[in-house]
XYZ file of C-alpha atoms in Angstrom:
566
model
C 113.945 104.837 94.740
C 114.039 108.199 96.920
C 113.849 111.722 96.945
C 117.797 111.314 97.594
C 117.209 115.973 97.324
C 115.563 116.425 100.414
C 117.361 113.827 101.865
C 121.119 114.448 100.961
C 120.082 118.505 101.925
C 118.648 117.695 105.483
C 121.961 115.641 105.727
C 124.251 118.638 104.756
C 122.676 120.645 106.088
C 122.782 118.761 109.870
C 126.725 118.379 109.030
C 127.366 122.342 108.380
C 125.879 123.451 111.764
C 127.543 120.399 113.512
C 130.832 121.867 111.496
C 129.711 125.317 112.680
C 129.255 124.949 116.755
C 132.593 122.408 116.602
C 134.479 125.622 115.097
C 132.675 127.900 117.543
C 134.240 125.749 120.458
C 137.469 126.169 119.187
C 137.444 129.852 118.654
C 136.379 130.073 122.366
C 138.540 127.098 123.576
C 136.143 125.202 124.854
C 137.463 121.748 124.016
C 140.260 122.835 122.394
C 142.758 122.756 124.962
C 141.375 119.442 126.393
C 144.511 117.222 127.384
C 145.147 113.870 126.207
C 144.039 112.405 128.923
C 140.793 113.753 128.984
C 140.577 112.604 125.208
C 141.867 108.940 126.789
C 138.574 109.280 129.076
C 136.258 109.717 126.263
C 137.590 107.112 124.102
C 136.581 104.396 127.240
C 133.442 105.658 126.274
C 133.647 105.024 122.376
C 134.134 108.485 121.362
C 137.633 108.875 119.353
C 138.901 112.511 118.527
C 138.295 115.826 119.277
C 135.361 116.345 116.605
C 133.892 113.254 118.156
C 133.884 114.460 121.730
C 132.782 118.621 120.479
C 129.479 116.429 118.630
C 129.048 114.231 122.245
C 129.071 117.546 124.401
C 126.604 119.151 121.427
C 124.273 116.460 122.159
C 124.859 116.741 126.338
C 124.114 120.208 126.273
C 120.994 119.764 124.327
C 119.711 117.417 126.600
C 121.102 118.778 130.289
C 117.577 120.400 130.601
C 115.296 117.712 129.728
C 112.335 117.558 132.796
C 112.283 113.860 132.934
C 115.959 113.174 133.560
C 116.552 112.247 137.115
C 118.985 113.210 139.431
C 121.711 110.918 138.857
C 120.906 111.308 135.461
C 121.957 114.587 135.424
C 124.849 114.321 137.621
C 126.000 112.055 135.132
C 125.723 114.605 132.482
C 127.225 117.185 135.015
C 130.518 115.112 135.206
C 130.860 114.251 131.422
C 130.546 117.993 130.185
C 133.626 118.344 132.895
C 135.315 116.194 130.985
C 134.916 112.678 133.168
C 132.604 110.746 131.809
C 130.874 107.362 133.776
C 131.604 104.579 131.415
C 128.581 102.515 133.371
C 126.224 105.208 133.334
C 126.537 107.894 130.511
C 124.760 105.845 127.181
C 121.632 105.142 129.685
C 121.620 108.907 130.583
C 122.108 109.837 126.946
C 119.459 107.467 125.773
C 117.226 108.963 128.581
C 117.623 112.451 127.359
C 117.164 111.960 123.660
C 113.930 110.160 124.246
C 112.481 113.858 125.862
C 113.008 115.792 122.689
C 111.456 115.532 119.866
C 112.139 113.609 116.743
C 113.289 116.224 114.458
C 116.089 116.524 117.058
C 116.402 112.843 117.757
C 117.681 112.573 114.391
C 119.864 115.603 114.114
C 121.589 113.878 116.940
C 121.748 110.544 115.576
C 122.755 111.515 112.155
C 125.977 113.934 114.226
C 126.525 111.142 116.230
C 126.871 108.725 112.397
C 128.661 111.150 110.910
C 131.626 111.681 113.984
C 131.909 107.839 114.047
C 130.352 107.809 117.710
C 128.737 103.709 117.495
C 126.786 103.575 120.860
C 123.722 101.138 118.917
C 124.142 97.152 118.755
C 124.185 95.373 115.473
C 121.029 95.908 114.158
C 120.765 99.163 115.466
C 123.917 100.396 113.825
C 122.645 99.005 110.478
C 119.202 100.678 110.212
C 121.105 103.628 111.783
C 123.814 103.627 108.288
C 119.874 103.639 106.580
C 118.576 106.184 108.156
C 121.463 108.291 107.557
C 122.335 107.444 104.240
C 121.289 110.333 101.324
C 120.103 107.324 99.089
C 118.404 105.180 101.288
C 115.818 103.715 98.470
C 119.032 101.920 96.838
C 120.496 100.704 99.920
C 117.776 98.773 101.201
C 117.004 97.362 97.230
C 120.668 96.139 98.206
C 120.705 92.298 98.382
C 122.662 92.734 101.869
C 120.099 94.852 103.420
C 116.919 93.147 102.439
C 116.270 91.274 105.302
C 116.951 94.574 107.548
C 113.726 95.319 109.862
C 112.341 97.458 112.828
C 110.172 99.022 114.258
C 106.371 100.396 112.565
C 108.612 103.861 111.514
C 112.023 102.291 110.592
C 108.885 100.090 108.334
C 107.499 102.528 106.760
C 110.500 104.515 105.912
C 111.615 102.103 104.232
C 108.602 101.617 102.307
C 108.508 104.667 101.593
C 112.064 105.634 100.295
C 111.295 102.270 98.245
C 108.287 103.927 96.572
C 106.286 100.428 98.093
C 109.301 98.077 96.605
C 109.812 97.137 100.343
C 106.625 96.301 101.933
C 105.290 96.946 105.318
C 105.733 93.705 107.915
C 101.835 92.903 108.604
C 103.084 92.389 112.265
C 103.322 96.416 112.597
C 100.905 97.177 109.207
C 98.016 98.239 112.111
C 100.453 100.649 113.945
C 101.200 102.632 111.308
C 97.986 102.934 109.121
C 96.445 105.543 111.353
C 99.655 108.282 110.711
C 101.174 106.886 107.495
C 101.657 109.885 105.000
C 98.300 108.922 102.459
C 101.436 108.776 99.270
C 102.830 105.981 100.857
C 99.907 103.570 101.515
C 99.270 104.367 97.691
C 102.896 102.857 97.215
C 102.000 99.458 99.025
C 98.641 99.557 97.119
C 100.601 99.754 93.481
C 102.624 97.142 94.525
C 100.479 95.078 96.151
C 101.866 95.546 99.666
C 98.373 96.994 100.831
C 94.973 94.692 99.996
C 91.736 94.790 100.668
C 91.568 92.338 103.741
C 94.203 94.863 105.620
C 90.538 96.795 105.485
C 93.179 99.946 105.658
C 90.262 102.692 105.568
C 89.171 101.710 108.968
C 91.929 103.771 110.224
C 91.604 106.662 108.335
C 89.350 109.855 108.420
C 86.368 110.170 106.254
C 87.906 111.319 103.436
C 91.169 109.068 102.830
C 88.717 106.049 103.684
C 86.287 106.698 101.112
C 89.572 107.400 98.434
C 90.904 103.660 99.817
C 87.991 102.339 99.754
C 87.771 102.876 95.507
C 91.373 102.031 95.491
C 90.892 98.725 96.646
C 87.119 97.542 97.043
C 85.666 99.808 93.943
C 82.454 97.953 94.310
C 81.769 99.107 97.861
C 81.376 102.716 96.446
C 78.190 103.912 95.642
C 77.153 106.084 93.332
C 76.826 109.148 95.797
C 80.089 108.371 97.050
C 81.357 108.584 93.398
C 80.125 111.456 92.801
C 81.382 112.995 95.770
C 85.023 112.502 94.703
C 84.664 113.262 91.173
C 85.259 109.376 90.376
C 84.189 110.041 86.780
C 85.008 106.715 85.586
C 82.830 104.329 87.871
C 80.072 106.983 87.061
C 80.176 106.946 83.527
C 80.254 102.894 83.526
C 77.194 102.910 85.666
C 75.342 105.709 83.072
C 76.273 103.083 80.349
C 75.304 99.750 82.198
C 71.803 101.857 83.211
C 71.103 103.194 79.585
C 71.465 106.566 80.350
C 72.810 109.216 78.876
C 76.906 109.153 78.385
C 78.150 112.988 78.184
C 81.151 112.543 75.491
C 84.543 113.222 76.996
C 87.692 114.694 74.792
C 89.782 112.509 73.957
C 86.839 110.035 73.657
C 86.784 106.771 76.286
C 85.847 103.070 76.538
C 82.594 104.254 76.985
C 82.019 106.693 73.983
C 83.196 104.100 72.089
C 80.887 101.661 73.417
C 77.961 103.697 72.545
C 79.304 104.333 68.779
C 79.848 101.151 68.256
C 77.187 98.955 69.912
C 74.590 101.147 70.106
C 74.875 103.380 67.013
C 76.591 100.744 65.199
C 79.280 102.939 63.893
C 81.610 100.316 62.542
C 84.911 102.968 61.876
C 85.210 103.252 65.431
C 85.590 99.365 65.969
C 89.593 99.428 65.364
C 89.683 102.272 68.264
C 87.349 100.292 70.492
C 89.779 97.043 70.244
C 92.298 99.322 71.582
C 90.548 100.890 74.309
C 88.599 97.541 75.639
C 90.575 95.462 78.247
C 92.156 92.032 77.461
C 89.273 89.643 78.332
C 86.495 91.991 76.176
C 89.090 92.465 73.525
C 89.024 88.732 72.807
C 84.969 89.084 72.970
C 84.566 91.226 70.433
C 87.550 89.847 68.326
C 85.932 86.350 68.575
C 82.398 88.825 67.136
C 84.062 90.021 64.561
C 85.509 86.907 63.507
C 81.811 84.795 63.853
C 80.725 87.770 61.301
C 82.715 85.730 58.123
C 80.757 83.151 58.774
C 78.052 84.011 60.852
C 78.509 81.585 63.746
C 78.950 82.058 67.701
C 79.167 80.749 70.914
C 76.088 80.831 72.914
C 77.610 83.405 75.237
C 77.869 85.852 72.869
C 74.249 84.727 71.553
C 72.668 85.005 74.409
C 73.848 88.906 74.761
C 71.324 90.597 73.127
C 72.662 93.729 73.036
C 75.342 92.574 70.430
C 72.605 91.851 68.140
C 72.909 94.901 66.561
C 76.579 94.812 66.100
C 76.802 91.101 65.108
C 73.379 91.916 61.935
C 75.700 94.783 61.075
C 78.813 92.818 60.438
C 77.242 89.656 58.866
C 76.730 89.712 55.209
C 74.905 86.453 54.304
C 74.476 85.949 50.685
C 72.335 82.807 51.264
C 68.568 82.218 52.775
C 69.515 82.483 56.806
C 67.932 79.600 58.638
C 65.525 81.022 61.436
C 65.332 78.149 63.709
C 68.472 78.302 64.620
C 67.806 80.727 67.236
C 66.295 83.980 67.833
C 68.901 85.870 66.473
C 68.939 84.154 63.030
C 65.415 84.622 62.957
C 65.481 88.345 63.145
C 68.140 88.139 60.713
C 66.401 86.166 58.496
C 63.246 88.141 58.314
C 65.131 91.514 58.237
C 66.871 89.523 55.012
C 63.672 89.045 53.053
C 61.955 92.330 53.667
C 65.395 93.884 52.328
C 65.184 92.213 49.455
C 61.720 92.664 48.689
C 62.149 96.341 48.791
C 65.380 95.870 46.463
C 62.642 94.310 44.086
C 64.546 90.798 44.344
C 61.316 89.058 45.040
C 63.030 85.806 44.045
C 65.459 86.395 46.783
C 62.758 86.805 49.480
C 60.977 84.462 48.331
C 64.082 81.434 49.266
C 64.672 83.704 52.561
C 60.988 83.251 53.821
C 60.679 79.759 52.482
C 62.775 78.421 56.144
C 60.142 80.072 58.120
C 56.907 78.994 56.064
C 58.057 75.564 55.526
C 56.038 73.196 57.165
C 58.364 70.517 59.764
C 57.658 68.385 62.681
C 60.134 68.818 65.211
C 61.516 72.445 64.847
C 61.975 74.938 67.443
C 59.135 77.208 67.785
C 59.594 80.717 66.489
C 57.443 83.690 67.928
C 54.042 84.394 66.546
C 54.868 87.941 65.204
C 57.619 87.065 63.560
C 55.775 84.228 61.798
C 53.364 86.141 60.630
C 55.651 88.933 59.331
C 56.957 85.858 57.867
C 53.464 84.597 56.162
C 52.807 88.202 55.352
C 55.964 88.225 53.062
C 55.593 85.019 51.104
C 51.890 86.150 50.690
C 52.967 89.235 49.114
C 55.314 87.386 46.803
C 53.384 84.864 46.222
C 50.504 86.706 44.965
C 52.916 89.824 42.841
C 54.532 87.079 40.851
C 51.724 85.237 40.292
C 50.810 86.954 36.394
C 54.423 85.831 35.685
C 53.774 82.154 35.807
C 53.610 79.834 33.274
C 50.167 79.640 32.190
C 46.745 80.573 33.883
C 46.832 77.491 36.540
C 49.963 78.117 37.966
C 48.827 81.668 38.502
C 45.462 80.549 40.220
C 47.743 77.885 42.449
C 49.867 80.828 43.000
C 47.299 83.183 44.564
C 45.426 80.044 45.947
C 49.250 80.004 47.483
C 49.319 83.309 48.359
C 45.807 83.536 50.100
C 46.882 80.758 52.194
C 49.652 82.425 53.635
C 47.453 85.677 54.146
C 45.012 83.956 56.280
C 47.884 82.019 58.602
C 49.133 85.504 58.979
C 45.807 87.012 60.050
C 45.309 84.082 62.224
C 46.160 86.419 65.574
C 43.521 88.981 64.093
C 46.182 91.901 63.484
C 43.965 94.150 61.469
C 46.472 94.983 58.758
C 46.842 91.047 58.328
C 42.897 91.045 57.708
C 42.999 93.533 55.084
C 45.638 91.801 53.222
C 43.758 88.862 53.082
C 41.087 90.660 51.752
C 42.833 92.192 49.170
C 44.220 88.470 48.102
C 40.521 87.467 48.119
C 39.512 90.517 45.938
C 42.481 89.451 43.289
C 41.009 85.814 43.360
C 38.246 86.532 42.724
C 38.510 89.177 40.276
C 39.200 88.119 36.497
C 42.675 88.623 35.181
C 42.206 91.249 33.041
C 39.993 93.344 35.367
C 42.564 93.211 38.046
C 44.715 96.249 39.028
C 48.081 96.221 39.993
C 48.829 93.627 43.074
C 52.168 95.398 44.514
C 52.644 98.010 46.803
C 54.264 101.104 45.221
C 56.111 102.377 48.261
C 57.970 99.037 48.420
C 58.618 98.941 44.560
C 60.716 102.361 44.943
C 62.487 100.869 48.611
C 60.634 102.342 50.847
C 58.696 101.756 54.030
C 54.941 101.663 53.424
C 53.204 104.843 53.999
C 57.014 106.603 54.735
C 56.529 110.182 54.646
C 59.104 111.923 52.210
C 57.982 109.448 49.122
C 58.228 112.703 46.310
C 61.266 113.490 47.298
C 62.418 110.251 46.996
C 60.890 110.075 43.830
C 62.578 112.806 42.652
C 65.922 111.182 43.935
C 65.831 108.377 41.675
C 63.776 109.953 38.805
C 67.332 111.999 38.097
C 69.383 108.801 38.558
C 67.951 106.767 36.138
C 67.926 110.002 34.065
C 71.724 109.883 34.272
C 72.010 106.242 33.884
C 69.628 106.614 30.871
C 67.197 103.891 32.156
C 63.691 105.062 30.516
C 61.873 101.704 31.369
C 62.742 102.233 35.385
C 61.692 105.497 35.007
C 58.395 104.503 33.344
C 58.000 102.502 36.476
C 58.823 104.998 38.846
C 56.354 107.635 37.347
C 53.512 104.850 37.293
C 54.378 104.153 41.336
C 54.234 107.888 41.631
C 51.326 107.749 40.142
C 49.469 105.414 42.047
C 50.805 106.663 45.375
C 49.222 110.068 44.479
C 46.171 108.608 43.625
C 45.738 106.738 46.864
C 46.480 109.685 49.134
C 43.329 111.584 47.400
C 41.283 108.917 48.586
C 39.194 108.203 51.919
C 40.815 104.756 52.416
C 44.634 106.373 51.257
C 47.350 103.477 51.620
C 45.115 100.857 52.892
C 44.555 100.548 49.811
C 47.930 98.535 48.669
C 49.021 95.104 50.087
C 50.640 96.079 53.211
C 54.073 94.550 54.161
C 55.140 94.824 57.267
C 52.127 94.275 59.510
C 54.255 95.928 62.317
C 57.997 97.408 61.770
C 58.841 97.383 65.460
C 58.773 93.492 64.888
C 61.916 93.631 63.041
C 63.450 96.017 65.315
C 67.122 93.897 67.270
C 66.931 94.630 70.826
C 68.487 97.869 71.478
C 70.056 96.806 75.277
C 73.519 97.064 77.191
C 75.834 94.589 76.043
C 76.870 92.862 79.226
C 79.892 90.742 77.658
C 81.539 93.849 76.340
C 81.694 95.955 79.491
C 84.985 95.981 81.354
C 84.732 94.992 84.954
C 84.799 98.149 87.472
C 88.489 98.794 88.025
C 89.926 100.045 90.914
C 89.901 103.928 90.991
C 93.885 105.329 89.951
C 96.257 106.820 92.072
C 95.160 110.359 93.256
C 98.433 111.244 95.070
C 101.627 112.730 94.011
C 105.313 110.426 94.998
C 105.626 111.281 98.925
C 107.154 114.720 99.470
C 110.846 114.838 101.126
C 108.952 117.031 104.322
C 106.846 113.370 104.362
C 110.006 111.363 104.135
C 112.129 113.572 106.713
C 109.188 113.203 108.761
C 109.095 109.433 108.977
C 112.680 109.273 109.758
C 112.833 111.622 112.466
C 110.126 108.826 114.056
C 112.527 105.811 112.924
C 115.624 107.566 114.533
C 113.095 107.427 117.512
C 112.928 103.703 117.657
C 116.670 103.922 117.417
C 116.804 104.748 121.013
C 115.734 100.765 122.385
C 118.601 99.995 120.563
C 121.173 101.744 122.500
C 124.056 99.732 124.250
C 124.042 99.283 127.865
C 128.088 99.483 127.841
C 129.892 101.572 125.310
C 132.295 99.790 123.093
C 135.838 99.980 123.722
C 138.415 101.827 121.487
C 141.988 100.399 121.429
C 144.567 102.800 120.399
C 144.653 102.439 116.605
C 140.841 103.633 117.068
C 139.328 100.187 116.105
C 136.105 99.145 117.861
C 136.153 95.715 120.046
């Protein structure tokens, strides 16, 4: 609750050299040889025994020069060192004189004066006096007895301070001692909550120590510059994230690395680590995330946070057609479903995935024109590829009839890729069956994007896998999509060439933004400062022992002959 070191060695060592002048006097035989009487005449005074009276005339010497004692006053102190102290006069005197030195030797005085019994304070001096001279002072003010102990703005602050902040400073004297307070101790009261942000505490300090309060207690009023100035990494790296800028990555890794990996990169390893490093409100966010992923339902908060899309796509597995009017969200979703499984060759299964967007309704939200006719673009492409595997010749002409349908909705906006497919699905229509070529697009029959660079090697990729899986008919197929790639990229028109599906990838891009639920609020900045020093805590009492002086007694106490004070 203290430094009780510095403490219990400023008190030793203030006892040795009161020990070593009252053994000088005797050697000399100063006060020595003093008669009982004059002992008699000191104890009207409150001062019992002979180490009592060599630690009164220690503290009457020290003070017999002071400027600002008066005449009397001195007189006074004249006719006590003699060895006849004025009962009526001497504490005033004494109080007089300690208040001209200075407080380092205030409280050598005061703690001699403790420690030889000499009680010339009232009540509550005498108790924040036993304080101030106590080695362990944290514990005895914790003490249920001396919790409701006060003084003045020093006796205050000591004992905040040898309480660490446990004992808070009174606000009535809070404004006295801001200006001086040792910077370690108003970090005390702010830790325990003895120091807020309506004291407005940095108004008293310098520069420096106002801008460090400041971020201690009102971390929004910082700016960026300011930040920067004191190497407040952790506001600036927040404000890098919340910006989209670039976050250097620390070692260990933070909050904010995380963030990145996880949201951003969509690294999904890191998400135990992240739980751990998020605080308790955007813990429960992203538990509640996780959780909506098993099912693939949220609250509209989190929907509304676009920049958990990613996350949320990556942890949701549907293994059924995604409605898209349920939101934007499911809409990406959905159409990021069906052009996955067309380039997995489960045409079937893109097929039920676009049928929710294609599906003509009456009173269902509006989805955007792009994605529509991403949509239309899809179930025109599979629409039109299946179409030799129907039933018999009319289904096949209703299914590219089908199929050109969709093509022209989807070149309604008069994209020029759209036009082209319609073309082509005009070109198969009206081309006889057995003069037609090949209706799909090679790049997406081997998974890839259209026109992706890197298709041979690719090719070459899967050639040796269905090698070692033995699968000669998917390797016929892969040869003849080789084939036909090849063939296109010798000619003037290249890809354009093949049914083209997507019209325009960056439609099925999720937004890649800050996600605003998952960033913790801006805490205050931590604690900069070491515990206060013992040279800080000696210095505080030597003020308190100060304030001790007001509460001197204007008559000494009287000392019966047992020694007992009345």
């Amino acid at each position: 609750m203290t430094d009780p070191v510095a403490a219990r060695r400023a008190a030793i060592a203030a006892e040795k050299e009161r020990l070593a002048r009252a053994r000088e006097r005797r050697r000399s035989g100063s006060s020595a040889g003093a008669s009982g009487f004059v002992q008699r005449k000191w104890r009207w005074v409150g001062v019992d025994g002979s180490e009592a009276v060599d630690t009164v005339l220690d503290v009457l010497k020290d003070i017999e020069n002071v400027s600002s004692l008066t005449e009397d006053q001195s007189t006074v102190l004249t006719q006590a060192l003699e060895g006849a102290p004025d009962r009526d006069a001497l504490l005033s005197t004494i109080q007089a004189g300690l208040t001209g030195l200075g407080p380092e030797s205030v409280l050598r005085h005061i703690r001699a004066l403790w420690a030889a019994g000499v009680r010339w304070l009232n009540g509550p001096g005498l108790e924040r006096c036993r304080i101030l001279c106590s080695t362990a002072p944290g514990l005895e003010l914790v003490s249920t007895r001396s919790r409701a102990v006060s003084g003045g703005p020093a006796f205050s602050l000591f004992a905040t301070a040898a309480t660490r902040g446990a004992v808070p400073v009174p606000n009535a004297v809070l404004a006295q001692v801001l200006p001086w307070a040792p910077l370690s101790v108003l970090d005390d009261l702010v830790d325990h909550g003895g120091l807020l942000a309506e004291d407005e505490p940095w108004k008293a300090r310098d520069d420096e120590d106002s801008l460090y309060l400041r971020a201690r207690l009102v971390p929004g009023s910082v700016s960026p510059e300011e930040a920067e100035r004191i190497g407040w990494d952790t506001m600036l790296r927040r404000r890098a994230f919340l910006n989209d800028e670039t976050v250097v990555r620390q070692e260990p890794e933070d909050v904010w690395d995380l963030l990145y990996d996880v949201v951003r990169d969509v690294h999904l390893p890191s998400l135990d680590a992240l739980d751990a490093a998020l605080p308790r409100a955007q813990q429960i966010v992203l538990r509640d995330l996780r959780s909506g992923a098993l099912v693939g339902q949220w609250d509209r908060d989190t929907l509304r946070d676009r920049g958990l899309w990613k996350l949320m796509a990556a942890l949701w597995r549907p293994t059924t057609p995604v409605d898209p009017r349920r939101g934007d969200f499911y809409a990406l979703v959905a159409l990021n479903r069906a052009y996955d499984l067309l380039k997995s060759g489960d045409l079937e299964g893109a097929r039920r995935q676009v049928e929710p967007f294609v599906r003509e309704r009456k009173k269902d939200p509006s989805l955007s024109a792009d994605l529509m006719d991403e949509a239309y673009t899809i179930a025109a492409y599979v629409a039109a590829v299946t179409s030799p595997e129907a039933d018999n010749d009319r289904a096949a002409r209703e299914q590219l009839a089908l199929a050109e349908t969709y093509a022209e909705k989807a070149a309604g906006n008069g994209h020029p890729v759209a036009e082209r497919n319609l073309a082509h699905v005009r070109t198969w229509r009206e081309t006889p069956k057995n003069k037609r070529g090949m209706m799909t697009n090679p790049f997406l029959e081997i998974g890839l994007d259209h026109g992706q660079e890197g298709w041979d090697r690719h090719c070459r990729v899967l050639f040796r896998e269905y090698e070692q899986a033995g699968d000669q008919a998917a390797q016929a197929r892969l040869n003849q999509a080789e084939d036909r790639i090849d063939e296109a990229a010798r000619h003037e028109a290249e890809f354009d060439v093949f049914f083209r599906a997507p019209l325009d990838r960056n439609r099925y891009d999720l937004p890649d933004t800050v996600p605003r639920r998952l960033v913790p609020p801006l805490e205050p900045m931590a604690r900069r400062t070491a515990a206060t020093s013992g040279a800080d805590l000696e210095y505080i009492r030597a003020l308190a022992a100060v304030e001790l002086l007001d509460d001197f007694r204007s008559t000494p106490p009287h000392l019966d002959r047992h020694g007992s004070t009345r």
